[in-house]
Amino acid sequence: MGKRRQRGGCWGETQPAPEGQTGCRQALHRHYRLSLNIPAGRLPAPCPPPATAMSNWGKDHLGTGSSEPLTAVIIGNGPSGICLSYLLSGYTPYVKPDAVHPHPLLQRKLAEAPGVAILDQDLNYLSEGLEGRCQSPVALLFDALLRPDTDFGGDMESVLTWKHQKERAIPHVVLGRNLPGGAWHSIEGSMVTLSRGQWMGLPDLPVKDWMRRKRRGLRNSRATAGDIAHYYRDYVIKKGLGPNFVSGAVVTAVEWGIPEPSGSGAQDPSPLFHVSGFLTAEDRSQQPFSLCARNVVLATGTSDSPARLGLPGEALPFVHHELSALEVATRAGLVTPASDPVLIVGAGLSAADAVLYARHYNIPVIHAFRRPVDDPGLVFNQLPKMLYPEYHKVHQMMREQSILSPSPYEGYRSLPEHQLLLFKEDRQAVFRDPKGLQKVFGVSLVLVLIGSHPNLSFLPGAGTDLAVDPDQPLSAKRNPIDVDPFTYQSTQQEGLYAMGPLAGDNFVRFVQGGALAVASSLMRKEASKPP
């Protein structure tokens, strides 16, 4: 298959199943009803346990004995999934009657439809002519409405007001492995977010207001990962979204097909999706679930599968691919200031975070990366020094501290333009230097932090056919899922949506535009259904 048009992603402050599509008409017909047999009361608070959450949903939206499938299943409960659930729960954005947007063209367009919900307006028309730190037009639009002058250093209030209109709510469920907030609960809590704290917020609950109520403060206008994880979890509670959220849910398969005709002979040509998986309770027991939906939204992010080097010895027990391994080893006393160095591989922000963490505990570090230190493509060159002094300090160390030069930074050595060749069982790492010579270093621990890939193994073909270039691996930065820019529906499969990093929107600030696009599309579908 040839290459398809690529929809560009957002840029700015960089953040920290069975294969093969099967014919599933009969399976889908059998699973037309929601089926979930789970004992209540065994998943982590504050989210309702799965049986309670889903049975309440069933009573509210299906009715006893109904065979009607869900309108939408959202896979992923991070910021993207939370924002979409907020919009699908009947929370509706309107422009404040007295608001004046600083963007003249956008203000003129908004004034043309006073009192009309943003979800009911033409997002293509509204977003036309907007420019900013993102190539997604709807992401730019929603960001401009929520934070009108933030790119100019201003702090103007949102021009939106929110109304909770329950009659507009769309039946949906949000499935997530963790508590609401997704991968933010897996990040070391004291780490400071790369983006400004106010850009981490979701609609109608500014982070700074939440922090003030919690008597917490921002550090240089940035928040800690722990605060943001708590904020997202709190957001779901405060907005009353909990009944739609199921934590501890692992999706193992998503299949689709055209449902069989009903007894009257009428047939809906739209696909029906069958989502199955299991729920893991606090006691580690697992219970299967199976449900059907007219639409599925992929909002899983990209942190599921760390990228690997593919080198001999990479599977050895002292080689890891997540920063948390260093945290665990430090707490357990397995690495100390007296240990052999920790080898950190990578030149991105995750690698820089690992360097900062190790330096904080005086753990010796060898920092290896393939690029030259003055490579303009390094992410450090894209960050303002005033806002991100700690990352520029790491970049300075990388530049000034070669392994062969005298050390102004005790306990830190950098290996620019070095290629890793293999790891040995006796905890040695073998490199080839820029001159082609081999070097061997003894290490206590290895962290390979060179990015991550989304794990869509629950989709037919692991989702590769959905990418912009189906011949290349799926990648949030280089090869995201190909979606319509104004609905975020897959260009390859009706009813399947992707948002957040999977669609190329890599920052919390901009993923909310994807939620707006998906919600608007789903509402239009619901409105066009025959009575």
Coordinates of C-alpha atoms in Angstrom, one line a residue:
M1 CA 0.0 0.0 0.0
G2 CA 1.3 3.4 -0.9
K3 CA 2.0 6.2 1.5
R4 CA -0.9 8.4 2.6
R5 CA -1.1 12.0 3.5
Q6 CA 0.4 12.8 6.9
R7 CA -1.4 14.9 9.4
G8 CA 1.3 16.8 11.3
G9 CA 1.4 16.7 15.1
C10 CA 2.0 19.3 17.7
W11 CA 5.3 20.6 18.8
G12 CA 6.6 22.8 21.6
E13 CA 7.9 21.9 25.1
T14 CA 8.4 18.2 24.8
Q15 CA 7.0 16.1 27.6
P16 CA 8.3 13.8 29.6
A17 CA -4.5 -9.4 20.9
P18 CA -4.7 -11.7 18.5
E19 CA -3.2 -10.7 15.2
G20 CA -5.2 -10.8 12.0
Q21 CA -8.7 -9.3 11.4
T22 CA -11.4 -11.9 11.7
G23 CA -14.8 -12.0 10.3
C24 CA -16.9 -11.3 13.4
R25 CA -20.5 -11.0 12.3
Q26 CA -21.7 -14.0 14.3
A27 CA -19.5 -13.1 17.3
L28 CA -20.7 -9.6 17.2
H29 CA -24.3 -10.7 17.1
R30 CA -23.7 -13.0 20.0
H31 CA -22.1 -10.2 22.0
Y32 CA -24.7 -7.6 21.2
R33 CA -25.5 -7.3 24.8
L34 CA -23.0 -6.0 27.5
S35 CA -21.6 -9.0 29.4
L36 CA -19.5 -8.6 32.5
N37 CA -19.5 -10.9 35.5
I38 CA -17.3 -9.2 38.1
P39 CA -17.8 -9.2 41.8
A40 CA -18.1 -5.6 43.1
G41 CA -15.9 -3.7 45.5
R42 CA -12.4 -4.9 44.5
L43 CA -10.8 -2.2 42.4
P44 CA -8.9 0.8 43.8
A45 CA -10.8 3.7 45.1
P46 CA -11.9 6.3 44.2
C47 CA -13.3 4.9 41.0
P48 CA -16.4 2.7 41.3
P49 CA -15.5 -1.0 41.1
P50 CA -16.1 -2.4 37.6
A51 CA -19.4 -4.2 38.3
T52 CA -20.9 -1.2 40.0
A53 CA -19.7 1.2 37.3
M54 CA -20.9 -0.8 34.4
S55 CA -24.1 -2.0 35.9
N56 CA -25.1 1.6 36.8
W57 CA -24.3 2.6 33.3
G58 CA -26.4 -0.3 31.9
K59 CA -29.4 0.7 34.1
D60 CA -29.1 4.4 33.1
H61 CA -28.6 4.0 29.4
L62 CA -29.7 0.6 28.2
G63 CA -32.6 -0.4 30.4
T64 CA -33.4 -3.9 31.5
G65 CA -33.0 -6.5 28.8
S66 CA -31.9 -4.0 26.2
S67 CA -29.7 -5.3 23.4
E68 CA -28.5 -1.8 22.4
P69 CA -24.7 -1.5 22.3
L70 CA -22.7 1.3 23.8
T71 CA -22.3 4.4 21.7
A72 CA -18.6 4.6 22.5
V73 CA -15.8 2.7 24.3
I74 CA -12.8 4.8 25.2
I75 CA -9.6 2.8 25.6
G76 CA -7.2 4.8 27.8
N77 CA -8.0 7.0 30.9
G78 CA -5.3 9.6 30.6
P79 CA -5.9 13.3 29.9
S80 CA -7.3 12.5 26.4
G81 CA -9.9 10.0 27.7
I82 CA -10.8 12.2 30.7
C83 CA -11.5 15.2 28.5
L84 CA -13.5 13.2 26.0
S85 CA -15.6 11.7 28.9
Y86 CA -16.3 15.2 30.2
L87 CA -17.6 16.3 26.8
L88 CA -19.7 13.1 26.3
S89 CA -21.2 13.5 29.8
G90 CA -23.2 16.5 28.7
Y91 CA -20.7 19.3 29.7
T92 CA -21.1 21.7 26.8
P93 CA -18.9 24.7 25.9
Y94 CA -20.5 28.0 24.9
V95 CA -18.8 31.4 24.3
K96 CA -19.4 33.8 27.1
P97 CA -21.9 36.5 25.9
D98 CA -19.5 39.3 26.8
A99 CA -16.3 37.7 25.8
V100 CA -14.0 39.2 23.2
H101 CA -11.3 37.0 21.8
P102 CA -8.0 38.7 21.0
H103 CA -7.8 37.0 17.6
P104 CA -9.9 39.2 15.3
L105 CA -10.8 36.6 12.7
L106 CA -11.8 34.1 15.4
Q107 CA -13.8 36.7 17.3
R108 CA -15.7 37.6 14.1
K109 CA -16.6 33.9 13.5
L110 CA -17.6 33.4 17.1
A111 CA -19.9 36.4 16.9
E112 CA -21.7 34.9 13.9
A113 CA -23.3 32.2 16.1
P114 CA -24.1 33.6 19.5
G115 CA -25.5 31.2 21.9
V116 CA -24.7 28.1 19.8
A117 CA -22.6 25.5 21.5
I118 CA -19.1 25.1 20.1
L119 CA -19.8 21.3 19.6
D120 CA -22.6 22.2 17.2
Q121 CA -20.6 24.6 15.1
D122 CA -18.4 23.9 12.1
L123 CA -14.9 23.2 13.6
N124 CA -13.3 23.4 10.2
Y125 CA -14.6 26.9 9.6
L126 CA -13.8 28.1 13.2
S127 CA -10.2 26.8 13.1
E128 CA -9.4 28.2 9.6
G129 CA -6.6 30.8 9.8
L130 CA -5.4 29.9 13.3
E131 CA -1.6 29.4 13.8
G132 CA 0.4 28.2 16.8
R133 CA 2.5 25.5 18.2
C134 CA 0.5 22.7 16.7
Q135 CA -0.5 21.6 13.2
S136 CA -3.8 20.2 14.3
P137 CA -6.4 22.8 13.5
V138 CA -9.0 21.7 16.0
A139 CA -6.3 21.5 18.7
L140 CA -5.3 25.1 17.9
L141 CA -9.0 26.1 18.1
F142 CA -9.8 24.6 21.4
D143 CA -6.5 25.8 22.9
A144 CA -7.3 29.3 21.7
L145 CA -10.7 29.2 23.3
L146 CA -9.4 27.9 26.6
R147 CA -6.1 29.9 26.8
P148 CA -6.6 32.9 24.4
D149 CA -3.2 34.6 24.8
T150 CA -1.0 32.1 26.5
D151 CA 1.6 32.0 23.6
F152 CA 2.1 35.7 24.1
G153 CA 2.8 35.4 27.8
G154 CA -0.7 36.4 28.8
D155 CA -3.0 34.9 31.4
M156 CA -6.4 35.9 29.9
E157 CA -9.4 33.8 31.1
S158 CA -11.0 31.4 28.8
V159 CA -13.8 32.8 26.6
L160 CA -15.8 29.7 27.2
T161 CA -18.5 29.0 29.8
W162 CA -19.6 25.4 30.5
K163 CA -23.2 24.2 30.9
H164 CA -24.1 20.7 32.1
Q165 CA -26.8 19.6 29.8
K166 CA -27.6 16.0 30.7
E167 CA -29.9 15.5 27.7
R168 CA -26.8 15.8 25.5
A169 CA -24.9 13.0 27.3
I170 CA -23.7 10.1 25.2
P171 CA -23.5 6.6 26.7
H172 CA -19.8 5.6 27.0
V173 CA -17.3 3.8 29.2
V174 CA -13.6 4.6 29.8
L175 CA -11.3 1.6 30.2
G176 CA -7.9 2.1 31.8
R177 CA -5.1 0.1 33.4
N178 CA -4.4 2.6 36.1
L179 CA -6.4 5.1 38.0
P180 CA -7.8 8.1 36.0
G181 CA -4.7 10.0 34.8
G182 CA -3.2 7.0 33.1
A183 CA 0.6 6.9 32.8
W184 CA 0.9 10.0 35.1
H185 CA 0.5 7.7 38.0
S186 CA 3.6 5.8 36.9
I187 CA 5.9 8.8 36.9
E188 CA 8.1 9.6 39.9
G189 CA 6.0 12.1 41.8
S190 CA 8.6 14.7 42.5
M191 CA 9.6 15.2 38.9
V192 CA 8.6 18.5 37.5
T193 CA 6.5 18.7 34.3
L194 CA 8.1 20.0 31.2
S195 CA 5.1 22.0 30.2
R196 CA 3.8 25.0 32.2
G197 CA 1.4 23.9 35.0
Q198 CA -1.5 25.9 33.5
W199 CA -1.1 23.9 30.2
M200 CA -1.6 20.6 32.1
G201 CA -5.2 21.5 33.1
L202 CA -8.5 20.2 31.7
P203 CA -11.6 22.2 30.9
D204 CA -13.3 24.2 33.6
L205 CA -10.8 23.4 36.4
P206 CA -7.6 25.4 36.1
V207 CA -4.6 23.7 37.6
K208 CA -3.6 26.9 39.5
D209 CA -7.0 27.1 41.2
W210 CA -6.9 23.4 42.1
M211 CA -3.3 23.8 43.4
R212 CA -4.4 26.8 45.5
R213 CA -7.2 24.8 47.1
K214 CA -4.7 22.0 47.9
R215 CA -2.3 24.6 49.2
R216 CA 0.3 23.5 46.7
G217 CA 2.5 25.8 44.6
L218 CA 4.0 25.7 41.1
R219 CA 7.8 25.6 40.7
N220 CA 8.9 28.2 38.2
S221 CA 5.3 28.0 36.8
R222 CA 5.6 24.1 36.5
A223 CA 3.9 21.4 38.6
T224 CA 5.2 18.0 39.8
A225 CA 4.1 14.8 38.2
G226 CA 2.6 13.7 41.5
D227 CA 0.4 16.8 41.7
I228 CA -0.8 16.4 38.1
A229 CA -1.7 12.7 38.6
H230 CA -3.7 13.7 41.7
Y231 CA -5.3 16.6 39.7
Y232 CA -6.5 14.2 37.0
R233 CA -7.9 11.7 39.5
D234 CA -9.6 14.5 41.4
Y235 CA -11.0 16.0 38.1
V236 CA -12.9 12.8 37.4
I237 CA -14.4 12.9 40.9
K238 CA -15.3 16.6 41.0
K239 CA -16.9 16.5 37.6
G240 CA -19.0 13.4 38.4
L241 CA -17.4 11.2 35.7
G242 CA -16.6 8.3 37.9
P243 CA -19.5 6.0 36.9
N244 CA -18.1 5.9 33.4
F245 CA -14.6 4.9 34.4
V246 CA -13.3 1.4 35.0
S247 CA -9.8 1.1 36.4
G248 CA -7.7 -2.1 36.2
A249 CA -9.0 -2.9 32.7
V250 CA -6.7 -4.5 30.1
V251 CA -8.1 -4.7 26.6
T252 CA -6.9 -7.8 24.8
A253 CA -8.9 -7.6 21.5
V254 CA -11.0 -5.2 19.5
E255 CA -12.8 -6.7 16.5
W256 CA -15.4 -5.2 14.2
G257 CA -17.9 -6.2 11.5
I258 CA -21.3 -5.4 10.2
P259 CA -24.1 -6.7 12.6
E260 CA -26.6 -9.2 11.4
P261 CA -30.0 -8.0 10.3
S262 CA -32.7 -7.8 12.9
G263 CA -35.9 -9.8 12.7
S264 CA -37.6 -7.0 10.7
G265 CA -34.8 -7.3 8.0
A266 CA -33.5 -3.8 8.6
Q267 CA -29.8 -3.5 8.8
D268 CA -27.6 -0.7 10.1
P269 CA -24.6 -0.5 7.7
S270 CA -22.4 1.0 10.4
P271 CA -19.8 -1.4 11.9
L272 CA -20.2 -2.8 15.4
F273 CA -17.1 -3.2 17.6
H274 CA -16.5 -6.1 20.0
V275 CA -14.1 -5.1 22.9
S276 CA -12.9 -7.8 25.2
G277 CA -10.3 -8.1 27.9
F278 CA -9.9 -8.7 31.6
L279 CA -10.1 -6.7 34.9
T280 CA -7.3 -7.0 37.5
A281 CA -8.5 -6.5 41.1
E282 CA -6.4 -5.4 44.0
D283 CA -5.9 -9.1 44.9
R284 CA -4.4 -9.7 41.4
S285 CA -7.3 -11.9 40.4
Q286 CA -8.5 -11.5 36.8
Q287 CA -12.0 -11.5 35.4
P288 CA -12.9 -11.4 31.7
F289 CA -15.2 -8.8 30.3
S290 CA -16.8 -8.4 26.9
L291 CA -18.9 -5.6 25.5
C292 CA -20.0 -4.1 22.2
A293 CA -20.0 -0.5 20.9
R294 CA -20.8 1.4 17.8
N295 CA -17.6 3.4 18.1
V296 CA -14.2 2.8 19.7
V297 CA -11.8 5.6 20.7
L298 CA -8.1 4.8 21.0
A299 CA -6.6 7.1 23.7
T300 CA -3.8 4.9 25.1
G301 CA -0.9 7.2 24.6
T302 CA 2.6 5.9 23.7
S303 CA 4.3 4.9 26.8
D304 CA 3.3 1.2 26.7
S305 CA 6.3 -0.3 24.9
P306 CA 9.8 1.2 25.5
A307 CA 12.0 1.3 22.4
R308 CA 14.8 -1.2 22.4
L309 CA 18.3 -1.2 20.9
G310 CA 18.0 -4.8 19.6
L311 CA 21.5 -5.7 20.9
P312 CA 23.0 -8.9 22.3
G313 CA 22.6 -9.0 26.0
E314 CA 19.8 -6.4 26.1
A315 CA 17.6 -9.0 27.9
L316 CA 20.1 -9.4 30.8
P317 CA 18.6 -8.6 34.2
F318 CA 20.7 -5.5 34.8
V319 CA 19.5 -3.8 31.6
H320 CA 16.2 -1.8 32.0
H321 CA 14.1 0.4 29.8
E322 CA 12.3 2.6 32.4
L323 CA 13.5 5.2 34.8
S324 CA 11.5 3.5 37.6
A325 CA 14.1 0.7 37.6
L326 CA 16.7 3.3 38.8
E327 CA 14.3 4.5 41.5
V328 CA 13.7 0.9 42.7
A329 CA 17.4 0.1 42.7
T330 CA 18.3 3.3 44.6
R331 CA 15.7 2.7 47.3
A332 CA 16.8 -0.9 47.7
G333 CA 20.5 0.1 48.0
L334 CA 21.5 -1.8 44.9
V335 CA 23.1 1.3 43.5
T336 CA 25.0 3.7 45.7
P337 CA 27.7 6.4 45.4
A338 CA 30.2 3.6 45.8
S339 CA 28.8 1.4 43.0
D340 CA 30.1 1.1 39.5
P341 CA 28.5 3.7 37.3
V342 CA 24.9 3.5 36.0
L343 CA 24.9 3.6 32.2
I344 CA 22.2 5.8 30.8
V345 CA 21.6 5.5 27.1
G346 CA 19.8 8.3 25.2
A347 CA 19.8 12.0 24.5
G348 CA 16.2 12.9 25.2
L349 CA 14.4 14.2 28.2
S350 CA 13.8 10.8 29.8
A351 CA 17.6 10.2 29.7
A352 CA 18.1 13.7 31.2
D353 CA 15.6 12.9 34.0
A354 CA 17.6 9.8 34.8
V355 CA 20.8 11.8 34.9
L356 CA 19.2 14.3 37.2
Y357 CA 17.9 11.6 39.5
A358 CA 21.2 9.8 39.7
R359 CA 23.0 13.1 40.4
H360 CA 20.6 13.9 43.2
Y361 CA 21.7 10.7 45.0
N362 CA 25.4 11.1 44.0
I363 CA 25.3 7.9 41.9
P364 CA 28.0 7.8 39.3
V365 CA 26.8 8.0 35.7
I366 CA 28.1 7.2 32.2
H367 CA 25.8 8.9 29.7
A368 CA 26.0 7.5 26.2
F369 CA 24.3 8.8 23.0
R370 CA 24.8 8.5 19.3
R371 CA 24.5 12.2 18.3
P372 CA 27.1 14.9 18.6
V373 CA 26.5 17.2 21.5
D374 CA 26.1 20.2 19.2
D375 CA 23.4 18.5 17.1
P376 CA 20.7 21.1 16.5
G377 CA 18.1 18.3 16.6
L378 CA 18.7 17.6 20.3
V379 CA 15.6 18.5 22.3
F380 CA 17.6 20.7 24.7
N381 CA 18.1 23.3 21.9
Q382 CA 14.3 23.7 21.7
L383 CA 13.8 24.6 25.4
P384 CA 14.0 28.1 26.8
K385 CA 16.9 28.2 29.3
M386 CA 15.0 30.4 31.8
L387 CA 12.1 27.9 32.1
Y388 CA 14.2 24.7 32.0
P389 CA 17.5 25.4 33.7
E390 CA 17.9 21.8 34.9
Y391 CA 17.8 20.3 31.4
H392 CA 20.2 22.9 30.1
K393 CA 22.5 21.9 32.9
V394 CA 22.4 18.3 31.7
H395 CA 23.1 19.5 28.1
Q396 CA 26.0 21.6 29.4
M397 CA 27.4 18.5 31.2
M398 CA 27.0 16.4 28.0
R399 CA 28.9 19.1 26.1
E400 CA 31.7 19.7 28.5
Q401 CA 32.3 16.3 30.1
S402 CA 33.6 13.8 27.6
I403 CA 34.9 10.5 29.0
L404 CA 38.4 11.3 28.0
S405 CA 38.6 14.8 29.4
P406 CA 39.3 16.0 32.9
S407 CA 36.1 16.1 35.0
P408 CA 34.5 19.3 36.2
Y409 CA 31.5 17.2 37.1
E410 CA 32.5 14.5 39.5
G411 CA 30.7 11.2 39.0
Y412 CA 29.5 12.0 35.5
R413 CA 31.0 11.1 32.1
S414 CA 29.5 11.5 28.7
L415 CA 30.0 9.4 25.6
P416 CA 28.9 11.4 22.6
E417 CA 28.8 9.7 19.2
H418 CA 29.3 6.3 20.8
Q419 CA 27.6 3.2 19.4
L420 CA 26.6 0.4 21.8
L421 CA 27.6 -3.0 20.6
L422 CA 26.5 -5.4 23.3
F423 CA 26.1 -6.1 27.0
K424 CA 28.0 -8.9 28.8
E425 CA 26.8 -11.1 31.6
D426 CA 29.6 -9.7 33.9
R427 CA 27.9 -6.3 33.7
Q428 CA 30.1 -4.8 31.0
A429 CA 29.0 -2.6 28.2
V430 CA 30.9 -2.6 24.9
F431 CA 31.0 0.5 22.7
R432 CA 32.5 1.6 19.4
D433 CA 33.8 5.2 19.7
P434 CA 33.8 7.8 16.8
K435 CA 37.2 6.5 15.7
G436 CA 36.0 3.0 15.4
L437 CA 37.8 1.7 18.5
Q438 CA 36.1 -0.5 21.0
K439 CA 35.7 0.5 24.6
V440 CA 34.5 -1.6 27.5
F441 CA 33.0 -0.2 30.7
G442 CA 31.9 -1.9 33.9
V443 CA 28.4 -0.8 35.0
S444 CA 26.1 -1.5 37.9
L445 CA 22.8 -0.9 36.0
V446 CA 21.8 0.1 32.5
L447 CA 18.9 2.3 31.5
V448 CA 18.1 2.4 27.8
L449 CA 15.8 5.5 27.5
I450 CA 15.4 6.1 23.7
G451 CA 11.7 6.6 23.5
S452 CA 8.7 4.4 23.4
H453 CA 6.1 3.0 21.0
P454 CA 2.3 2.5 21.4
N455 CA 1.2 -1.0 22.1
L456 CA -1.9 -1.7 20.0
S457 CA -1.5 -5.5 20.0
F458 CA -5.3 -5.7 20.7
L459 CA -6.1 -4.4 17.2
P460 CA -6.0 -6.6 14.1
G461 CA -2.4 -6.4 12.8
A462 CA -1.4 -4.4 15.8
G463 CA -2.9 -1.3 14.2
T464 CA -0.2 -0.9 11.5
D465 CA -2.8 -0.6 8.7
L466 CA -4.1 2.5 10.4
A467 CA -0.9 4.5 10.3
V468 CA -0.1 7.3 7.9
D469 CA 2.5 5.0 6.3
P470 CA 1.3 1.4 6.9
D471 CA 4.7 0.1 5.7
Q472 CA 6.5 1.7 8.7
P473 CA 6.2 1.1 12.4
L474 CA 3.5 3.1 14.2
S475 CA 5.1 6.1 16.0
A476 CA 3.5 9.1 17.7
K477 CA 6.2 11.5 16.3
R478 CA 6.9 10.0 12.9
N479 CA 4.0 7.8 11.8
P480 CA 0.8 8.4 13.8
I481 CA -2.6 6.9 13.1
D482 CA -4.0 8.6 10.0
V483 CA -7.2 10.5 11.1
D484 CA -9.5 13.1 9.7
P485 CA -8.2 16.4 11.1
F486 CA -11.7 17.6 12.0
T487 CA -13.3 14.4 13.5
Y488 CA -10.2 12.3 14.5
Q489 CA -11.9 9.3 12.9
S490 CA -9.6 6.8 11.3
T491 CA -9.4 7.3 7.5
Q492 CA -9.2 3.5 7.2
Q493 CA -12.1 2.4 9.5
E494 CA -15.4 4.0 10.2
G495 CA -16.3 4.2 13.8
L496 CA -12.7 3.9 15.0
Y497 CA -11.1 7.1 16.4
A498 CA -7.7 7.9 17.7
M499 CA -6.6 10.9 19.8
G500 CA -3.7 12.2 21.8
P501 CA -0.2 11.0 20.9
L502 CA -1.6 8.2 18.7
A503 CA -3.0 10.9 16.4
G504 CA 0.2 13.0 16.6
D505 CA -0.9 15.4 19.5
N506 CA 1.8 14.9 22.0
F507 CA 1.0 17.5 24.7
V508 CA -1.8 17.7 27.2
R509 CA -2.5 21.3 26.1
F510 CA -3.4 20.1 22.6
V511 CA -4.9 16.6 23.2
Q512 CA -8.1 18.4 24.3
G513 CA -8.8 19.5 20.7
G514 CA -8.9 15.9 19.7
A515 CA -11.5 15.3 22.4
L516 CA -13.6 18.2 21.0
A517 CA -13.4 16.8 17.5
V518 CA -14.3 13.3 18.5
A519 CA -17.2 14.5 20.7
S520 CA -18.6 16.7 18.0
S521 CA -18.4 13.8 15.5
L522 CA -20.1 11.4 17.8
M523 CA -22.9 13.9 18.6
R524 CA -23.5 14.5 14.9
K525 CA -23.8 10.7 14.4
E526 CA -26.3 10.4 17.3
A527 CA -28.3 13.3 15.9
S528 CA -28.5 11.7 12.5
K529 CA -29.8 8.3 13.8
P530 CA -33.3 7.5 12.8
P531 CA -35.8 7.8 15.8

